[in-house]
């Protein structure tokens, strides 16, 4: 009954078989956690406690597929992890007449003490893949398996996943314009940490950072924190960006000229304050960093559009001493 209720809530009319499988896969990786007490093996305890071992993931995926009208098989065998082979379970599912492998457990990376609500590492590396791919670190021993001769389109999977309810802070892009649009959309949805899935078939671990900062400058809003990333898989890298929520961005004073900035610095200093935060949006295309009247420093600078600073915190340390 629990499985029926979940399936009825995530499977919508006119969904394709692919969409159904993706909805089930993503519900599981975003709502379950790995059970490091090794107690939950079956569907009821999996859905009750929202945690399980690999068998629980695979049995629950199989049942939910059946309820959604998809053919699915439970596969048992071994998986290679942490330098050794160990007992493991996963699935096969039929999409539009073609069989694929799915390992929900390994798409929900886990470690002891993992934050239940932290799903930044969730992925689709083992969703709808071929035997050739899964056999690199899986050995099946159960009977009744189907031949999975090809991978599903990896880009189509990631693009579809970024548009579902579980990835509300994630965007997909294949060029700088799409990246800027994705960043803008997520900021305007008041997200503070966002994930951009960027596809380029030439991406590798060695070149994934090339030009990334220039790409970010096209966005309407600044990146205010450290930039990190997950290494590319099938040409898709995941960049993790810290941004300012739009509600906070809109509260910052906008500066459009050198005179306006100097007046604001005077007002701030004369009121006994030493710090001000501003947005630079100069109408003349020039960026002015502050009056020569003061000794000051700038922190938190962010850039866009060819290097124009549009967000910074200025600390006034005193008046300039003239010789």
Tab-separated table of C-alpha atoms in Angstrom:
chain	number	residue	atom	x	y	z
A	1	UNK	CA	0.000	0.000	0.000
A	2	UNK	CA	2.841	2.415	0.788
A	3	UNK	CA	4.445	1.686	-2.576
A	4	UNK	CA	1.132	2.230	-4.361
A	5	UNK	CA	0.659	5.608	-2.730
A	6	UNK	CA	4.170	6.707	-3.714
A	7	UNK	CA	3.800	5.507	-7.299
A	8	UNK	CA	0.421	7.199	-7.636
A	9	UNK	CA	1.988	10.466	-6.454
A	10	UNK	CA	4.982	10.444	-8.822
A	11	UNK	CA	3.625	8.780	-11.968
A	12	UNK	CA	1.549	11.169	-14.047
A	13	UNK	CA	-0.791	10.493	-17.000
A	14	UNK	CA	0.901	10.202	-20.416
A	15	UNK	CA	4.343	9.638	-18.906
A	16	UNK	CA	6.711	7.694	-21.169
A	17	UNK	CA	8.336	4.506	-19.900
A	18	UNK	CA	11.591	6.424	-19.584
A	19	UNK	CA	9.925	9.141	-17.511
A	20	UNK	CA	8.367	6.536	-15.214
A	21	UNK	CA	11.675	4.766	-14.608
A	22	UNK	CA	13.421	8.091	-13.957
A	23	UNK	CA	10.704	9.215	-11.521
A	24	UNK	CA	11.008	5.975	-9.532
A	25	UNK	CA	14.815	6.019	-9.560
A	26	UNK	CA	14.952	9.641	-8.401
A	27	UNK	CA	12.299	9.184	-5.723
A	28	UNK	CA	14.394	6.382	-4.233
A	29	UNK	CA	17.750	8.188	-4.274
A	30	UNK	CA	16.231	11.357	-2.815
A	31	UNK	CA	14.097	9.692	-0.137
A	32	UNK	CA	16.150	6.695	0.995
A	33	UNK	CA	19.435	6.462	2.816
A	34	UNK	CA	21.787	3.521	3.069
A	35	UNK	CA	21.321	1.445	6.222
A	36	UNK	CA	24.699	1.041	7.897
A	37	UNK	CA	23.138	-1.083	10.632
A	38	UNK	CA	22.442	-3.645	7.875
A	39	UNK	CA	18.946	-4.287	9.228
A	40	UNK	CA	16.519	-3.339	6.438
A	41	UNK	CA	16.382	-5.732	3.488
A	42	UNK	CA	12.749	-5.708	2.358
A	43	UNK	CA	10.220	-3.267	0.937
A	44	UNK	CA	8.052	-2.667	4.001
A	45	UNK	CA	10.911	-1.763	6.318
A	46	UNK	CA	12.590	0.220	3.527
A	47	UNK	CA	9.553	2.437	3.012
A	48	UNK	CA	8.756	2.634	6.719
A	49	UNK	CA	12.237	3.615	7.913
A	50	UNK	CA	13.344	5.226	4.625
A	51	UNK	CA	16.651	3.386	4.752
A	52	UNK	CA	17.887	-0.014	3.567
A	53	UNK	CA	20.756	-2.016	2.123
A	54	UNK	CA	21.142	-2.716	-1.601
A	55	UNK	CA	18.547	-5.501	-1.549
A	56	UNK	CA	15.965	-3.074	-0.188
A	57	UNK	CA	16.738	-0.551	-2.924
A	58	UNK	CA	16.479	-3.209	-5.637
A	59	UNK	CA	13.312	-4.889	-4.341
A	60	UNK	CA	11.582	-1.545	-3.891
A	61	UNK	CA	12.583	-0.402	-7.377
A	62	UNK	CA	11.240	-3.657	-8.801
A	63	UNK	CA	7.899	-3.359	-7.006
A	64	UNK	CA	7.410	0.290	-7.900
A	65	UNK	CA	8.204	-0.486	-11.553
A	66	UNK	CA	5.572	-3.224	-11.529
A	67	UNK	CA	2.996	-0.839	-10.063
A	68	UNK	CA	3.889	1.701	-12.772
A	69	UNK	CA	3.488	-0.876	-15.554
A	70	UNK	CA	7.193	-1.437	-16.236
A	71	UNK	CA	8.958	-4.792	-16.586
A	72	UNK	CA	11.813	-5.115	-14.115
A	73	UNK	CA	14.139	-7.856	-12.892
A	74	UNK	CA	15.942	-8.249	-9.558
A	75	UNK	CA	19.621	-9.104	-10.104
A	76	UNK	CA	21.979	-10.461	-7.457
A	77	UNK	CA	25.733	-10.885	-7.574
A	78	UNK	CA	28.768	-8.931	-6.397
A	79	UNK	CA	30.024	-5.378	-6.751
A	80	UNK	CA	33.561	-4.041	-6.606
A	81	UNK	CA	33.896	-1.222	-4.086
A	82	UNK	CA	36.633	-0.008	-1.737
A	83	UNK	CA	39.132	-2.410	-3.249
A	84	UNK	CA	37.156	-5.619	-2.874
A	85	UNK	CA	34.205	-7.596	-4.207
A	86	UNK	CA	31.159	-7.954	-1.998
A	87	UNK	CA	27.571	-9.180	-2.201
A	88	UNK	CA	25.325	-6.789	-4.090
A	89	UNK	CA	21.905	-6.442	-5.740
A	90	UNK	CA	20.561	-4.247	-8.545
A	91	UNK	CA	17.972	-4.327	-11.342
A	92	UNK	CA	17.227	-4.508	-15.015
A	93	UNK	CA	14.299	-2.618	-16.540
A	94	UNK	CA	12.711	-2.658	-19.989
A	95	UNK	CA	12.217	0.718	-21.691
A	96	UNK	CA	10.482	0.811	-25.077
A	97	UNK	CA	11.396	-2.810	-25.740
A	98	UNK	CA	15.064	-2.460	-24.752
A	99	UNK	CA	16.550	-3.813	-21.512
A	100	UNK	CA	18.916	-1.741	-19.372
A	101	UNK	CA	20.750	-2.155	-16.057
A	102	UNK	CA	19.940	0.086	-13.075
A	103	UNK	CA	21.795	0.229	-9.762
A	104	UNK	CA	19.827	2.573	-7.522
A	105	UNK	CA	22.063	1.946	-4.512
A	106	UNK	CA	25.222	3.112	-6.230
A	107	UNK	CA	23.462	6.187	-7.602
A	108	UNK	CA	22.815	7.190	-3.968
A	109	UNK	CA	26.416	7.474	-2.705
A	110	UNK	CA	26.527	6.914	1.005
A	111	UNK	CA	28.931	6.980	3.901
A	112	UNK	CA	28.433	6.494	7.637
A	113	UNK	CA	26.967	9.595	9.205
A	114	UNK	CA	25.738	11.003	5.883
A	115	UNK	CA	23.340	13.906	6.280
A	116	UNK	CA	19.922	12.508	5.308
A	117	UNK	CA	19.010	15.734	3.514
A	118	UNK	CA	22.313	16.170	1.696
A	119	UNK	CA	21.850	14.724	-1.780
A	120	UNK	CA	24.534	16.679	-3.607
A	121	UNK	CA	26.274	13.465	-4.638
A	122	UNK	CA	23.200	11.763	-6.062
A	123	UNK	CA	23.730	10.777	-9.658
A	124	UNK	CA	22.583	8.762	-12.690
A	125	UNK	CA	25.815	6.926	-13.496
A	126	UNK	CA	24.128	3.523	-13.102
A	127	UNK	CA	20.740	4.398	-14.575
A	128	UNK	CA	19.836	2.641	-17.853
A	129	UNK	CA	23.291	1.334	-18.710
A	130	UNK	CA	24.586	-1.555	-20.777
A	131	UNK	CA	26.132	-4.827	-19.675
A	132	UNK	CA	29.484	-3.586	-20.964
A	133	UNK	CA	29.341	-0.613	-18.624
A	134	UNK	CA	27.990	-2.307	-15.510
A	135	UNK	CA	30.273	-5.335	-15.850
A	136	UNK	CA	33.253	-3.092	-15.080
A	137	UNK	CA	32.413	-3.293	-11.374
A	138	UNK	CA	29.453	-5.721	-11.143
A	139	UNK	CA	29.309	-9.505	-11.523
A	140	UNK	CA	25.815	-10.982	-11.798
A	141	UNK	CA	25.173	-14.532	-10.568
A	142	UNK	CA	21.372	-14.783	-10.583
A	143	UNK	CA	19.512	-16.410	-13.467
A	144	UNK	CA	16.851	-14.921	-15.730
A	145	UNK	CA	18.807	-11.837	-16.653
A	146	UNK	CA	18.280	-10.050	-19.947
A	147	UNK	CA	20.881	-8.904	-22.449
A	148	UNK	CA	21.487	-5.154	-22.132
A	149	UNK	CA	23.338	-4.265	-25.296
A	150	UNK	CA	23.470	-0.473	-25.107
A	151	UNK	CA	23.366	2.579	-22.877
A	152	UNK	CA	20.454	4.986	-22.886
A	153	UNK	CA	21.352	8.483	-24.107
A	154	UNK	CA	23.337	9.866	-21.140
A	155	UNK	CA	22.735	13.515	-22.028
A	156	UNK	CA	18.973	12.912	-22.325
A	157	UNK	CA	18.974	11.355	-18.852
A	158	UNK	CA	20.784	14.242	-17.167
A	159	UNK	CA	18.770	16.871	-19.026
A	160	UNK	CA	15.489	15.203	-18.033
A	161	UNK	CA	16.620	14.780	-14.423
A	162	UNK	CA	17.451	18.472	-14.010
A	163	UNK	CA	13.862	19.310	-14.919
A	164	UNK	CA	12.157	17.148	-12.297
A	165	UNK	CA	11.007	18.056	-8.824
A	166	UNK	CA	14.013	16.505	-7.072
A	167	UNK	CA	16.517	18.771	-8.813
A	168	UNK	CA	14.969	22.174	-8.137
A	169	UNK	CA	18.418	23.693	-7.563
A	170	UNK	CA	19.963	22.177	-10.699
A	171	UNK	CA	20.277	23.367	-14.301
A	172	UNK	CA	21.550	21.896	-17.561
A	173	UNK	CA	23.664	23.670	-20.178
A	174	UNK	CA	25.656	22.941	-23.327
A	175	UNK	CA	27.028	26.458	-23.937
A	176	UNK	CA	27.734	29.688	-22.066
A	177	UNK	CA	24.384	31.263	-22.925
A	178	UNK	CA	22.479	28.281	-21.536
A	179	UNK	CA	24.679	28.308	-18.432
A	180	UNK	CA	23.928	31.993	-17.822
A	181	UNK	CA	20.209	31.409	-18.336
A	182	UNK	CA	20.232	28.446	-15.936
A	183	UNK	CA	22.059	30.451	-13.247
A	184	UNK	CA	19.684	33.385	-13.619
A	185	UNK	CA	16.625	31.126	-13.386
A	186	UNK	CA	17.855	29.413	-10.227
A	187	UNK	CA	18.845	32.672	-8.519
A	188	UNK	CA	15.429	34.118	-9.331
A	189	UNK	CA	13.936	31.024	-7.690
A	190	UNK	CA	15.809	32.122	-4.521
A	191	UNK	CA	18.316	29.273	-4.511
A	192	UNK	CA	21.566	29.901	-2.671
A	193	UNK	CA	23.525	26.819	-3.771
A	194	UNK	CA	23.062	25.653	-7.339
A	195	UNK	CA	24.341	22.838	-9.521
A	196	UNK	CA	24.971	23.297	-13.227
A	197	UNK	CA	25.293	20.134	-15.302
A	198	UNK	CA	27.466	21.255	-18.191
A	199	UNK	CA	27.806	19.010	-21.243
A	200	UNK	CA	30.719	19.135	-23.621
A	201	UNK	CA	31.859	15.871	-25.218
A	202	UNK	CA	35.449	17.108	-24.970
A	203	UNK	CA	35.346	17.688	-21.194
A	204	UNK	CA	37.938	15.842	-19.142
A	205	UNK	CA	39.224	16.139	-15.601
A	206	UNK	CA	42.223	18.049	-16.980
A	207	UNK	CA	40.351	20.689	-18.974
A	208	UNK	CA	37.026	21.060	-17.161
A	209	UNK	CA	38.165	24.302	-15.493
A	210	UNK	CA	39.347	25.946	-18.698
A	211	UNK	CA	37.379	29.140	-19.239
A	212	UNK	CA	34.811	28.402	-16.525
A	213	UNK	CA	35.163	31.843	-14.931
A	214	UNK	CA	34.658	33.553	-18.277
A	215	UNK	CA	31.509	31.486	-18.764
A	216	UNK	CA	30.153	32.624	-15.408
A	217	UNK	CA	30.559	36.310	-16.290
A	218	UNK	CA	27.594	36.154	-18.651
A	219	UNK	CA	25.220	35.444	-15.770
A	220	UNK	CA	23.073	38.289	-14.503
A	221	UNK	CA	23.932	37.589	-10.867
A	222	UNK	CA	27.316	37.140	-9.168
A	223	UNK	CA	28.853	33.982	-7.801
A	224	UNK	CA	29.729	34.847	-4.220
A	225	UNK	CA	31.326	31.697	-2.843
A	226	UNK	CA	33.886	29.076	-3.703
A	227	UNK	CA	33.394	27.146	-6.912
A	228	UNK	CA	33.678	23.357	-6.778
A	229	UNK	CA	32.809	20.569	-9.178
A	230	UNK	CA	32.277	16.881	-9.752
A	231	UNK	CA	34.510	15.333	-12.421
A	232	UNK	CA	32.900	14.836	-15.840
A	233	UNK	CA	31.181	11.565	-16.663
A	234	UNK	CA	30.310	11.059	-20.337
A	235	UNK	CA	31.276	14.660	-20.969
A	236	UNK	CA	28.964	16.025	-18.246
A	237	UNK	CA	30.583	17.950	-15.392
A	238	UNK	CA	28.677	19.244	-12.379
A	239	UNK	CA	29.690	22.702	-11.172
A	240	UNK	CA	28.616	23.707	-7.657
A	241	UNK	CA	28.054	27.440	-7.231
A	242	UNK	CA	27.253	29.621	-4.230
A	243	UNK	CA	24.973	32.521	-5.129
A	244	UNK	CA	23.135	35.229	-3.241
A	245	UNK	CA	19.373	34.671	-2.819
A	246	UNK	CA	17.470	37.197	-4.905
A	247	UNK	CA	15.702	38.644	-1.865
A	248	UNK	CA	19.099	39.607	-0.418
A	249	UNK	CA	20.480	40.773	-3.757
A	250	UNK	CA	17.608	43.218	-4.167
A	251	UNK	CA	18.380	44.848	-0.809
A	252	UNK	CA	21.880	45.974	-1.843
A	253	UNK	CA	22.397	49.618	-2.826
A	254	UNK	CA	22.986	50.047	-6.572
A	255	UNK	CA	25.846	52.317	-7.651
A	256	UNK	CA	25.855	53.693	-11.218
A	257	UNK	CA	28.527	56.408	-11.031
A	258	UNK	CA	31.728	57.435	-9.270
A	259	UNK	CA	29.973	60.444	-7.720
A	260	UNK	CA	27.229	58.309	-6.263
A	261	UNK	CA	29.775	55.933	-4.721
A	262	UNK	CA	31.795	58.790	-3.222
A	263	UNK	CA	28.666	60.298	-1.672
A	264	UNK	CA	27.722	56.928	-0.179
A	265	UNK	CA	31.210	56.482	1.279
A	266	UNK	CA	31.011	59.977	2.810
A	267	UNK	CA	27.594	59.237	4.323
A	268	UNK	CA	28.790	55.909	5.701
A	269	UNK	CA	32.014	57.315	7.180
A	270	UNK	CA	30.320	60.390	8.680
A	271	UNK	CA	27.716	58.203	10.391
A	272	UNK	CA	30.473	56.336	12.216
A	273	UNK	CA	30.181	53.157	10.144
A	274	UNK	CA	33.109	51.573	8.349
A	275	UNK	CA	31.537	48.966	6.074
A	276	UNK	CA	29.177	49.188	3.115
A	277	UNK	CA	28.055	46.686	0.516
A	278	UNK	CA	27.216	47.858	-2.996
A	279	UNK	CA	26.254	46.635	-6.445
A	280	UNK	CA	28.166	48.259	-9.304
A	281	UNK	CA	26.051	48.776	-12.398
A	282	UNK	CA	27.782	51.720	-14.107
A	283	UNK	CA	25.866	53.422	-16.900
A	284	UNK	CA	29.108	54.558	-18.578
A	285	UNK	CA	30.694	51.123	-18.649
A	286	UNK	CA	33.397	52.010	-16.122
A	287	UNK	CA	33.794	50.579	-12.638
A	288	UNK	CA	34.992	52.880	-9.860
A	289	UNK	CA	36.205	51.276	-6.659
A	290	UNK	CA	35.995	54.207	-4.280
A	291	UNK	CA	37.079	57.727	-3.465
A	292	UNK	CA	40.756	58.684	-3.186
A	293	UNK	CA	39.720	60.431	0.018
A	294	UNK	CA	39.712	57.154	1.991
A	295	UNK	CA	41.912	54.211	2.766
A	296	UNK	CA	39.731	51.196	2.102
A	297	UNK	CA	39.704	47.540	1.116
A	298	UNK	CA	37.218	45.423	-0.797
A	299	UNK	CA	36.024	41.913	-0.018
A	300	UNK	CA	33.601	39.513	-1.648
A	301	UNK	CA	34.107	40.895	-5.126
A	302	UNK	CA	32.172	39.098	-7.863
A	303	UNK	CA	32.376	39.758	-11.589
A	304	UNK	CA	30.396	39.427	-14.785
A	305	UNK	CA	30.286	40.876	-18.303
A	306	UNK	CA	33.947	41.234	-19.107
A	307	UNK	CA	35.172	41.757	-15.569
A	308	UNK	CA	32.936	44.549	-14.301
A	309	UNK	CA	32.634	44.182	-10.518
A	310	UNK	CA	28.967	44.248	-9.569
A	311	UNK	CA	29.054	43.140	-5.946
A	312	UNK	CA	31.560	44.001	-3.254
A	313	UNK	CA	31.883	44.888	0.419
A	314	UNK	CA	33.982	47.990	1.097
A	315	UNK	CA	35.727	48.469	4.444
A	316	UNK	CA	36.739	52.080	5.133
A	317	UNK	CA	39.843	52.126	7.343
A	318	UNK	CA	40.322	55.885	7.541
A	319	UNK	CA	41.188	59.058	5.670
A	320	UNK	CA	44.116	59.300	3.316
A	321	UNK	CA	47.067	61.195	4.822
A	322	UNK	CA	48.348	63.786	2.391
A	323	UNK	CA	52.137	64.588	2.396
